[in-house]
């Protein structure tokens, strides 16, 4: 995708054409029919922008980074024009008491969308993450009280992510473990694709409800399918052509990364389809296997990251075409042998007959 | 021979190689039609997804293996056209000799219920012969287009398959011929059964045993 795709004539502006293009991409990402583009665009340009409060807890801010800077700067501008972002610790200008006052003011009026980034330490460890003199758990409960819905951006707030990896030194939990009475949607990924977050927000704007999800609360439009099933290296998997180790011939030829630890056969997401960063890349396209970061507890269950994922049945040992070719060659040998035997018997018979005639 | 040997005589018609060819050909055709239609229209794709069922990969694999057997069977049959026994040779049944052209006309009258007279031939009648010659020639086209699609990087098969045009044209021919074989199988089974009822010669069992039975002095 062209970086200037969404921009208008002036720097930092969005043209009508670019705006509609962004809405069309988001509509496609949500798996909605193209007739819905107008509806999505109407919702997106409505003056009633949903108020959003964005909280950071135990995380690396990578989700915000990916969201705002790395991938689609102009799409990020769109998102910031689209929603009424009232509180975001990384982006806001204010600091100290000013920031806390903004937070108190923002949560007064109910009906906002709460975006959570990062996991929450609990119990005797709750002071491991303190903001404005209050624990993460305290802040989350306070902000969630008046929220209409919660969007967890990233694996940390969705299922705990890296902070809950064994031995979980901060006794961290996910947002859903603390807040039980609000609709929650999980945008898994470390970091998640900004398109998926954008699409979830646009879905909410268009339909005034959260999109349908799988059992882990991930929107089906983005996490309904295995990455493996839409991977550009999938034909190599089916044909039994693997990179056996990093840097070998198979790796250089772009073969399947399953044997060097790719977890895509067990990971749900759309990374292989929509990719990242405007330059059409994603981990597998640059030669590193999938780590399974959109899955709950991936740090524990998907590691070691560069070891072969066990128990994935290969479709046909040695590859479908290679194996069929092998059988074909054997069948050709057997056929040739059968024809040779047939011809041999014929020759022997006529030879015997000829001899008989001579004897007569 | 014991029993009713007086009225009928037992004649050895089909060699072992021809019978093996027939059943490999028949079995591979059934498998190829089923898997080929699936590959053309993978109707299970969404509901089997995500459950470790490599349905398409397995279907393709079975299709390729069956295609190999189909090819070998076709080669064996072409060999028998020239080096088989007298019933298996192509000039015994292809409508290219005066004897076969005459037989073709009488057989078409017999099949249309216009006459009950027909020639008792040990091998194929010329009508069947024509359709078998055509089937084998189409089988050759089918396996060449198939290999052209299967090995798009092999210069040998690309050279061979390019006779039929681009990959897409070859795919189209391959697909149309799939239907020819489906219709051929249905018609073949129907006419074989019809003949076995109308003129009992042990026609169907001959493809298992190699023997046919004829009224004495009728062939």
Coordinates of C-alpha atoms in Angstrom, one line a residue:
Chain A
X1 CA 0.0 0.0 0.0
X2 CA 1.2 3.4 -0.8
X3 CA 1.9 5.6 2.2
X4 CA 0.2 8.5 0.5
X5 CA -2.9 6.5 0.0
X6 CA -4.9 8.2 2.7
X7 CA -3.5 11.7 2.6
X8 CA -4.9 14.9 1.0
X9 CA -2.9 17.5 -0.8
X10 CA -1.5 19.1 2.4
X11 CA 0.7 17.3 5.0
X12 CA -1.3 15.8 7.8
X13 CA -4.7 16.1 6.0
X14 CA -7.1 13.5 4.7
X15 CA -8.7 13.8 1.4
X16 CA -12.3 12.6 0.9
X17 CA -11.0 10.0 -1.5
X18 CA -8.4 8.8 1.1
X19 CA -11.0 8.8 3.8
X20 CA -13.4 6.6 1.8
X21 CA -10.5 4.3 0.9
X22 CA -9.6 3.8 4.6
X23 CA -13.3 3.1 5.3
X24 CA -13.3 0.5 2.4
X25 CA -10.2 -1.2 3.8
X26 CA -11.7 -1.3 7.3
X27 CA -15.0 -2.6 5.9
X28 CA -13.1 -5.4 4.0
X29 CA -11.1 -6.2 7.1
X30 CA -14.4 -6.6 9.1
X31 CA -15.6 -9.1 6.5
X32 CA -18.6 -6.9 5.7
X33 CA -20.0 -6.6 2.2
X34 CA -18.8 -3.7 0.2
X35 CA -22.3 -2.1 0.2
X36 CA -21.6 -1.4 3.9
X37 CA -18.8 1.1 3.0
X38 CA -21.2 4.0 2.9
X39 CA -22.6 3.0 6.3
X40 CA -19.2 2.7 7.8
X41 CA -18.2 6.1 6.2
X42 CA -21.4 7.7 7.6
X43 CA -20.7 6.4 11.0
X44 CA -17.0 7.4 10.8
X45 CA -17.8 11.0 9.8
X46 CA -20.6 11.5 12.3
X47 CA -20.0 14.4 14.6
X48 CA -20.9 12.2 17.6
X49 CA -17.5 10.7 18.1
X50 CA -17.4 8.1 20.8
X51 CA -15.3 9.1 23.8
X52 CA -12.4 6.8 24.4
X53 CA -10.3 6.5 27.5
X54 CA -7.0 4.6 27.0
X55 CA -5.2 3.1 30.1
X56 CA -1.7 1.7 30.2
X57 CA -0.8 -1.0 32.8
X58 CA 2.0 -3.6 32.7
X59 CA 3.0 -3.4 29.1
X60 CA 5.7 -2.1 26.7
X61 CA 3.5 0.4 24.9
X62 CA 4.2 -1.5 21.7
X63 CA 0.5 -1.7 20.9
X64 CA 0.2 2.1 21.0
X65 CA 3.4 2.3 19.0
X66 CA 2.2 0.0 16.3
X67 CA -1.2 1.7 16.4
X68 CA 0.1 5.2 16.1
X69 CA 3.4 5.3 14.4
X70 CA 4.7 2.1 12.8
X71 CA 2.0 1.1 10.3
X72 CA -0.4 3.8 9.0
X73 CA 0.4 7.2 10.3
X74 CA -2.5 8.7 8.4
X75 CA -4.8 6.0 9.5
X76 CA -3.8 6.8 13.0
X77 CA -4.6 10.4 12.3
X78 CA -8.0 9.2 11.1
X79 CA -8.6 7.2 14.2
X80 CA -7.7 10.2 16.4
X81 CA -10.1 12.4 14.4
X82 CA -12.6 9.6 14.5
X83 CA -12.8 9.0 18.2
X84 CA -12.7 11.5 21.0
X85 CA -9.6 10.4 22.8
X86 CA -10.0 11.9 26.2
X87 CA -7.2 10.2 28.1
X88 CA -4.1 8.5 26.8
X89 CA -1.0 8.5 29.1
X90 CA 1.5 8.3 26.3
X91 CA 0.0 10.8 23.9
X92 CA -1.5 13.4 26.2
X93 CA 0.2 16.7 26.6
X94 CA -0.7 17.1 30.2
X95 CA 1.2 15.6 33.1
X96 CA 1.0 15.2 36.8
X97 CA -2.1 16.7 38.5
X98 CA -3.3 18.1 35.2
X99 CA -3.4 14.5 33.8
X100 CA -5.1 13.1 36.8
X101 CA -7.7 15.9 36.7
X102 CA -8.3 15.0 33.0
X103 CA -8.8 11.4 34.0
X104 CA -11.3 12.2 36.8
X105 CA -13.2 14.5 34.4
X106 CA -13.3 11.9 31.6
X107 CA -14.8 9.1 33.7
X108 CA -17.5 11.3 35.1
X109 CA -19.9 10.9 32.2
X110 CA -20.9 7.3 31.4
X111 CA -20.9 5.7 28.0
X112 CA -17.3 5.9 26.8
X113 CA -15.2 3.1 25.4
X114 CA -12.4 1.9 27.6
X115 CA -9.3 0.7 25.8
X116 CA -6.9 -1.2 28.1
X117 CA -3.3 -1.9 27.2
X118 CA -1.3 -4.1 29.7
X119 CA -2.0 -6.6 32.4
X120 CA -2.9 -5.9 36.0
X121 CA -0.9 -7.0 39.0
X122 CA -3.0 -8.1 41.9
X123 CA -3.1 -9.0 45.6
X124 CA 0.1 -8.2 47.6
X125 CA 1.8 -7.3 44.3
X126 CA -0.7 -4.6 43.2
X127 CA 1.7 -1.8 43.9
X128 CA 4.0 -3.1 41.2
X129 CA 2.1 -0.8 38.8
X130 CA 1.1 2.5 40.3
X131 CA -0.3 5.5 38.4
X132 CA -1.0 8.8 40.2
X133 CA -0.5 7.1 43.5
X134 CA -3.2 4.4 42.8
X135 CA -2.7 0.8 41.8
X136 CA -3.6 -0.5 38.3
X137 CA -6.5 -2.5 39.7
X138 CA -7.9 0.6 41.4
X139 CA -7.6 2.6 38.3
X140 CA -9.1 -0.1 36.1
X141 CA -12.1 -0.6 38.4
X142 CA -12.7 3.1 38.6
X143 CA -12.5 3.6 34.8
X144 CA -14.6 0.5 34.0
X145 CA -17.5 1.6 36.2
X146 CA -19.0 4.0 33.7
X147 CA -17.6 2.4 30.5
X148 CA -20.0 1.2 27.9
X149 CA -17.6 -1.4 26.6
X150 CA -14.0 -2.5 27.0
X151 CA -11.6 -3.1 24.2
X152 CA -8.4 -4.9 25.2
X153 CA -5.7 -4.0 22.8
X154 CA -2.9 -6.5 22.8
X155 CA -2.4 -9.9 24.5
X156 CA -1.3 -8.4 27.9
X157 CA -4.7 -6.9 28.7
X158 CA -6.6 -9.7 26.9
X159 CA -5.0 -12.7 28.6
X160 CA -2.0 -11.4 30.6
X161 CA 0.6 -11.7 27.9
X162 CA 4.2 -11.6 28.8
X163 CA 3.7 -10.4 32.4
X164 CA 1.7 -13.5 33.3
X165 CA 4.3 -15.9 31.8
X166 CA 5.7 -18.3 34.3
X167 CA 6.5 -17.7 37.1
X168 CA 4.2 -14.5 36.9
X169 CA 6.2 -12.5 39.4
X170 CA 3.6 -9.8 39.8
X171 CA 0.6 -12.2 40.0
X172 CA -0.8 -10.3 37.0
X173 CA -4.2 -11.0 35.5
X174 CA -6.2 -9.9 32.4
X175 CA -8.8 -7.2 32.3
X176 CA -11.5 -9.9 32.0
X177 CA -10.4 -11.5 35.3
X178 CA -11.3 -8.3 37.2
X179 CA -14.1 -6.7 35.2
X180 CA -17.0 -9.2 34.8
X181 CA -20.0 -7.0 34.1
X182 CA -19.0 -5.2 30.9
X183 CA -18.8 -6.3 27.3
X184 CA -15.2 -7.0 26.5
X185 CA -13.5 -7.5 23.2
X186 CA -9.9 -8.8 22.9
X187 CA -7.7 -7.6 20.0
X188 CA -5.0 -10.3 20.5
X189 CA -1.5 -9.8 19.3
X190 CA 1.9 -8.7 20.4
X191 CA 1.4 -6.1 19.1
X192 CA -2.0 -6.6 17.3
X193 CA -2.5 -5.3 13.8
X194 CA -3.8 -1.7 14.0
X195 CA -6.3 -2.6 11.3
X196 CA -8.0 -5.0 13.6
X197 CA -8.3 -2.5 16.3
X198 CA -9.5 0.2 13.9
X199 CA -12.1 -2.3 12.4
X200 CA -13.4 -3.2 15.8
X201 CA -13.9 0.5 16.6
X202 CA -15.6 1.1 13.3
X203 CA -17.8 -1.9 13.8
X204 CA -18.9 -0.5 17.1
X205 CA -19.5 3.0 15.5
X206 CA -21.5 1.5 12.6
X207 CA -23.6 -1.0 14.5
X208 CA -23.5 0.4 18.0
X209 CA -22.5 -3.0 19.3
X210 CA -19.4 -5.1 19.5
X211 CA -18.6 -7.5 16.7
X212 CA -19.2 -11.3 17.1
X213 CA -16.3 -13.1 18.7
X214 CA -14.8 -16.5 19.3
X215 CA -14.5 -18.2 22.7
X216 CA -11.5 -16.0 23.6
X217 CA -13.4 -12.8 22.9
X218 CA -11.5 -12.1 19.6
X219 CA -13.6 -10.6 16.8
X220 CA -14.2 -13.3 14.2
X221 CA -13.6 -11.1 11.3
X222 CA -9.9 -11.0 12.2
X223 CA -9.3 -14.1 14.3
X224 CA -11.8 -16.6 12.7
X225 CA -9.2 -18.5 10.7
X226 CA -5.8 -20.1 11.2
X227 CA -2.8 -18.1 10.0
X228 CA -1.5 -21.4 8.5
X229 CA -4.5 -21.7 6.2
X230 CA -3.7 -18.4 4.4
X231 CA 0.0 -18.4 4.5
X232 CA 2.0 -17.7 1.4
X233 CA 4.3 -20.6 2.3
X234 CA 1.5 -23.1 2.8
X235 CA 2.1 -24.9 -0.6
X236 CA 5.6 -25.7 0.7
X237 CA 4.1 -27.2 3.8
X238 CA 1.8 -29.4 1.7
X239 CA 4.7 -30.4 -0.5
X240 CA 6.9 -31.3 2.4
X241 CA 9.5 -28.6 1.6
X242 CA 10.9 -27.2 4.9
X243 CA 13.6 -24.9 6.1
X244 CA 15.4 -27.4 8.5
X245 CA 17.4 -24.6 10.2
X246 CA 17.8 -20.9 9.8
X247 CA 20.1 -20.0 6.9
X248 CA 20.0 -23.3 5.2
X249 CA 19.1 -23.8 1.5
X250 CA 15.4 -24.4 2.3
X251 CA 15.3 -21.2 4.3
X252 CA 17.0 -19.2 1.5
X253 CA 14.5 -20.7 -1.0
X254 CA 11.6 -19.5 1.1
X255 CA 10.3 -22.9 2.2
X256 CA 7.9 -23.5 5.0
X257 CA 9.1 -22.5 8.5
X258 CA 7.2 -25.1 10.4
X259 CA 10.3 -27.1 11.3
X260 CA 12.1 -24.0 12.6
X261 CA 9.2 -23.4 15.0
X262 CA 6.4 -21.6 13.2
X263 CA 3.3 -21.8 15.3
X264 CA 0.9 -20.7 12.6
X265 CA -0.9 -24.1 12.5
X266 CA -2.2 -23.4 16.0
X267 CA -2.7 -19.7 15.8
X268 CA -5.7 -17.8 14.7
X269 CA -5.4 -14.4 13.0
X270 CA -5.3 -12.5 9.8
X271 CA -1.6 -11.6 9.8
X272 CA -0.9 -13.6 6.6
X273 CA -3.7 -11.7 4.8
X274 CA -3.6 -8.0 5.8
X275 CA 0.1 -7.9 7.0
X276 CA 1.8 -5.0 8.6
X277 CA 3.4 -1.6 8.2
X278 CA 2.3 -0.5 4.8
X279 CA 5.1 -2.5 3.2
X280 CA 3.3 -5.8 3.1
X281 CA 5.4 -7.7 5.5
X282 CA 4.7 -10.0 8.5
X283 CA 7.0 -12.4 10.4
X284 CA 6.7 -15.3 8.1
X285 CA 7.3 -13.2 5.0
X286 CA 10.7 -12.1 6.3
X287 CA 11.8 -15.6 7.3
X288 CA 10.8 -16.0 10.9
X289 CA 8.1 -18.4 12.1
X290 CA 4.9 -17.2 13.8
X291 CA 5.2 -17.1 17.6
X292 CA 1.5 -17.5 18.1
X293 CA 1.2 -14.1 19.8
X294 CA -2.6 -13.8 19.2
X295 CA -3.2 -16.8 21.4
X296 CA -3.8 -16.8 25.1
X297 CA -0.7 -17.5 27.2
X298 CA 1.4 -17.8 24.1
X299 CA 4.6 -17.1 26.0
X300 CA 4.2 -20.3 28.0
X301 CA 2.4 -22.5 25.5
X302 CA 4.1 -21.6 22.3
X303 CA 7.7 -21.6 23.5
X304 CA 10.4 -22.6 22.8
X305 CA 9.7 -20.4 19.8
X306 CA 12.2 -22.0 17.4
X307 CA 11.3 -25.6 18.1
X308 CA 8.9 -27.6 15.9
X309 CA 5.3 -27.5 17.1
X310 CA 4.5 -31.1 18.0
X311 CA 1.5 -33.0 16.9
X312 CA 0.8 -31.3 13.6
X313 CA -0.1 -34.0 11.1
X314 CA 1.5 -33.6 7.7
X315 CA -1.0 -34.0 4.9
X316 CA 1.1 -36.5 3.0
X317 CA 4.5 -37.7 4.2
X318 CA 7.1 -36.2 1.8
X319 CA 4.5 -34.0 0.1
X320 CA 1.5 -34.6 -2.1
X321 CA 3.1 -34.1 -5.5
X322 CA 6.5 -35.6 -4.6
X323 CA 4.9 -38.7 -3.1
X324 CA 2.5 -39.1 -6.1
X325 CA 5.4 -38.7 -8.5
X326 CA 7.3 -41.5 -6.5
X327 CA 4.3 -43.8 -6.8
X328 CA 3.9 -42.9 -10.4
X329 CA 7.5 -43.9 -11.1
X330 CA 7.0 -47.2 -9.3
X331 CA 3.7 -47.8 -11.3
X332 CA 5.6 -47.1 -14.5
X333 CA 8.2 -49.7 -13.5
X334 CA 5.5 -52.3 -12.7
X335 CA 3.7 -51.5 -16.0
X336 CA 6.9 -51.8 -18.0
X337 CA 7.7 -55.1 -16.2
X338 CA 4.1 -56.4 -16.9
X339 CA 4.4 -55.5 -20.6
X340 CA 7.9 -57.0 -20.8
X341 CA 6.6 -60.3 -19.3
X342 CA 3.6 -60.3 -21.7
X343 CA 5.9 -59.7 -24.7
X344 CA 8.3 -62.3 -23.4
X345 CA 5.6 -65.0 -23.1
X346 CA 4.4 -64.0 -26.6
X347 CA 7.9 -64.4 -28.1
X348 CA 8.5 -67.6 -26.3
X349 CA 5.1 -69.0 -27.5
X350 CA 5.7 -68.2 -31.1
X351 CA 9.2 -69.5 -30.8
X352 CA 7.8 -72.8 -29.4
X353 CA 5.2 -72.9 -32.2
X354 CA 7.8 -72.3 -34.8
X355 CA 9.9 -75.1 -33.5
X356 CA 6.8 -77.4 -33.5
X357 CA 6.2 -76.5 -37.1
X358 CA 9.7 -77.3 -38.0
X359 CA 9.4 -80.7 -36.3
X360 CA 6.2 -81.4 -38.2
Chain B
X1 CA -16.4 -80.0 -20.3
X2 CA -19.2 -81.5 -18.2
X3 CA -22.9 -80.8 -17.9
X4 CA -24.4 -78.5 -20.6
X5 CA -21.2 -78.4 -22.6
X6 CA -23.1 -79.7 -25.5
X7 CA -24.9 -76.4 -26.2
X8 CA -22.3 -73.9 -25.2
X9 CA -18.6 -73.8 -25.6
X10 CA -16.2 -72.0 -23.3
X11 CA -13.8 -69.6 -25.2
X12 CA -10.8 -67.9 -23.6
X13 CA -11.1 -64.2 -24.7
X14 CA -9.4 -61.8 -22.3
X15 CA -5.8 -62.1 -21.2
X16 CA -4.7 -61.5 -17.6
X17 CA -3.1 -58.2 -18.6
X18 CA -6.3 -56.9 -20.2
X19 CA -8.4 -57.8 -17.2
X20 CA -5.9 -56.1 -14.8
X21 CA -5.9 -53.1 -17.1
X22 CA -9.7 -53.0 -17.1
X23 CA -10.0 -53.0 -13.3
X24 CA -7.2 -50.6 -12.7
X25 CA -8.7 -48.3 -15.3
X26 CA -12.3 -48.6 -13.9
X27 CA -11.2 -48.1 -10.3
X28 CA -9.0 -45.1 -11.1
X29 CA -11.8 -43.5 -13.1
X30 CA -14.2 -43.7 -10.2
X31 CA -11.6 -42.3 -7.8
X32 CA -10.6 -39.6 -10.3
X33 CA -14.1 -38.4 -10.9
X34 CA -14.9 -38.2 -7.2
X35 CA -11.7 -36.4 -6.2
X36 CA -11.6 -34.4 -9.4
X37 CA -15.1 -33.0 -8.7
X38 CA -14.0 -32.2 -5.1
X39 CA -11.0 -30.3 -6.4
X40 CA -13.1 -28.4 -8.8
X41 CA -15.6 -27.5 -6.1
X42 CA -14.3 -28.0 -2.6
X43 CA -17.6 -27.9 -0.9
X44 CA -16.4 -28.9 2.6
X45 CA -13.8 -26.1 2.8
X46 CA -15.2 -23.9 5.5
X47 CA -16.8 -26.4 7.9
X48 CA -13.8 -28.7 7.9
X49 CA -11.3 -25.9 8.4
X50 CA -9.5 -25.6 11.7
X51 CA -9.9 -29.2 12.7
X52 CA -6.7 -30.6 11.2
X53 CA -8.4 -32.0 8.2
X54 CA -6.2 -31.5 5.2
X55 CA -9.2 -32.3 2.9
X56 CA -7.9 -30.6 -0.2
X57 CA -4.4 -31.8 0.2
X58 CA -5.6 -35.4 0.7
X59 CA -8.0 -35.2 -2.3
X60 CA -5.3 -33.9 -4.5
X61 CA -2.9 -36.6 -3.4
X62 CA -5.5 -39.4 -4.1
X63 CA -6.3 -37.8 -7.4
X64 CA -2.6 -37.8 -8.4
X65 CA -2.0 -41.4 -7.3
X66 CA -5.1 -42.5 -9.2
X67 CA -4.0 -40.5 -12.2
X68 CA -0.7 -42.4 -12.2
X69 CA -2.6 -45.7 -12.2
X70 CA -4.9 -44.4 -14.9
X71 CA -1.9 -43.4 -17.1
X72 CA -0.3 -46.8 -16.6
X73 CA -3.6 -48.6 -17.5
X74 CA -3.9 -46.5 -20.6
X75 CA -0.4 -47.3 -21.7
X76 CA -1.0 -51.1 -21.1
X77 CA -4.2 -50.9 -23.2
X78 CA -2.4 -49.2 -26.1
X79 CA 0.3 -51.9 -25.9
X80 CA -2.4 -54.5 -26.2
X81 CA -3.9 -52.8 -29.2
X82 CA -0.8 -54.0 -31.1
X83 CA 0.6 -56.9 -29.1
X84 CA -2.5 -58.4 -27.4
X85 CA -4.3 -61.5 -28.4
X86 CA -6.6 -61.5 -31.4
X87 CA -9.6 -60.0 -29.5
X88 CA -7.5 -57.3 -27.9
X89 CA -5.9 -56.0 -31.1
X90 CA -7.2 -52.7 -32.3
X91 CA -8.1 -53.8 -35.9
X92 CA -10.4 -56.5 -34.4
X93 CA -12.9 -53.8 -33.2
X94 CA -12.0 -50.4 -34.6
X95 CA -14.5 -49.5 -37.4
X96 CA -11.7 -49.3 -40.0
X97 CA -12.2 -52.6 -41.8
X98 CA -15.2 -53.6 -44.0
X99 CA -16.0 -56.3 -41.5
X100 CA -16.2 -53.9 -38.6
X101 CA -18.1 -51.2 -40.5
X102 CA -20.7 -53.8 -41.4
X103 CA -20.8 -55.0 -37.8
X104 CA -21.3 -51.4 -36.7
X105 CA -24.4 -51.1 -38.8
X106 CA -26.0 -54.3 -37.6
X107 CA -25.1 -53.5 -34.0
X108 CA -26.7 -50.1 -34.2
X109 CA -29.9 -51.8 -35.5
X110 CA -29.7 -54.4 -32.7
X111 CA -29.2 -51.7 -30.0
X112 CA -32.2 -49.8 -31.4
X113 CA -34.4 -52.9 -31.0
X114 CA -34.9 -53.0 -34.8
X115 CA -33.6 -56.5 -35.2
X116 CA -32.7 -59.4 -33.0
X117 CA -30.0 -60.6 -35.3
X118 CA -26.5 -59.9 -34.3
X119 CA -23.0 -61.3 -34.9
X120 CA -21.6 -63.4 -32.1
X121 CA -18.1 -62.0 -31.8
X122 CA -15.6 -63.3 -29.3
X123 CA -14.2 -59.8 -28.8
X124 CA -15.8 -56.4 -28.9
X125 CA -18.5 -55.5 -31.4
X126 CA -17.5 -52.6 -33.6
X127 CA -19.8 -50.1 -31.9
X128 CA -18.2 -50.8 -28.5
X129 CA -14.8 -50.9 -30.2
X130 CA -15.3 -47.4 -31.6
X131 CA -16.2 -46.0 -28.2
X132 CA -13.2 -47.8 -26.5
X133 CA -10.8 -46.5 -29.1
X134 CA -12.2 -43.0 -28.5
X135 CA -12.0 -43.4 -24.7
X136 CA -8.4 -44.5 -24.8
X137 CA -7.5 -41.5 -27.1
X138 CA -9.3 -39.2 -24.8
X139 CA -7.6 -40.9 -21.8
X140 CA -4.3 -39.9 -23.4
X141 CA -5.4 -36.3 -23.7
X142 CA -6.6 -36.5 -20.1
X143 CA -3.3 -37.7 -18.7
X144 CA -1.3 -35.3 -20.8
X145 CA -3.4 -32.3 -19.6
X146 CA -3.2 -33.7 -16.1
X147 CA 0.6 -33.9 -16.1
X148 CA 0.7 -30.5 -17.7
X149 CA -1.2 -29.1 -14.7
X150 CA 0.6 -31.2 -12.1
X151 CA 4.2 -30.3 -13.3
X152 CA 3.9 -26.7 -14.4
X153 CA 7.7 -26.4 -14.0
X154 CA 8.7 -29.4 -16.0
X155 CA 9.8 -28.5 -19.5
X156 CA 8.9 -32.0 -20.8
X157 CA 5.3 -31.9 -19.6
X158 CA 4.9 -28.2 -20.4
X159 CA 6.1 -28.9 -24.0
X160 CA 3.7 -31.8 -24.2
X161 CA 0.8 -30.0 -22.7
X162 CA 1.2 -26.8 -24.6
X163 CA -0.3 -28.6 -27.6
X164 CA -3.6 -27.9 -25.8
X165 CA -2.8 -24.2 -25.1
X166 CA -2.3 -22.4 -21.9
X167 CA -2.6 -24.0 -18.4
X168 CA -6.1 -22.6 -18.2
X169 CA -7.2 -24.1 -21.6
X170 CA -5.7 -27.4 -20.5
X171 CA -7.6 -27.2 -17.2
X172 CA -10.8 -26.7 -19.1
X173 CA -10.2 -29.6 -21.4
X174 CA -9.3 -31.8 -18.4
X175 CA -12.5 -30.7 -16.7
X176 CA -14.7 -31.4 -19.7
X177 CA -13.1 -34.8 -20.2
X178 CA -13.8 -35.6 -16.5
X179 CA -17.5 -35.5 -17.5
X180 CA -16.9 -37.6 -20.6
X181 CA -15.5 -40.4 -18.4
X182 CA -18.4 -40.1 -15.9
X183 CA -20.9 -40.5 -18.8
X184 CA -18.9 -43.2 -20.4
X185 CA -18.8 -45.2 -17.2
X186 CA -22.6 -45.0 -16.9
X187 CA -23.3 -45.9 -20.5
X188 CA -20.7 -48.7 -20.5
X189 CA -22.2 -50.4 -17.4
X190 CA -25.7 -50.0 -18.9
X191 CA -24.9 -51.5 -22.3
X192 CA -22.8 -54.3 -20.8
X193 CA -25.8 -55.3 -18.5
X194 CA -28.2 -54.9 -21.5
X195 CA -26.1 -57.3 -23.6
X196 CA -25.7 -59.7 -20.8
X197 CA -29.5 -59.9 -20.5
X198 CA -30.4 -59.9 -24.2
X199 CA -27.7 -62.3 -25.3
X200 CA -26.3 -64.4 -22.5
X201 CA -22.7 -65.1 -23.3
X202 CA -21.1 -64.5 -19.8
X203 CA -20.1 -61.1 -21.0
X204 CA -19.9 -59.5 -17.5
X205 CA -18.1 -62.5 -15.9
X206 CA -15.6 -62.6 -18.8
X207 CA -13.9 -59.5 -17.4
X208 CA -13.3 -61.4 -14.2
X209 CA -12.5 -64.8 -15.6
X210 CA -11.4 -64.2 -19.1
X211 CA -13.9 -66.7 -20.6
X212 CA -17.0 -66.2 -22.6
X213 CA -19.6 -68.8 -23.6
X214 CA -21.0 -69.1 -27.1
X215 CA -23.7 -71.4 -28.7
X216 CA -21.7 -74.0 -30.5
X217 CA -20.8 -73.1 -34.0
X218 CA -21.8 -69.5 -33.7
X219 CA -18.5 -67.8 -33.7

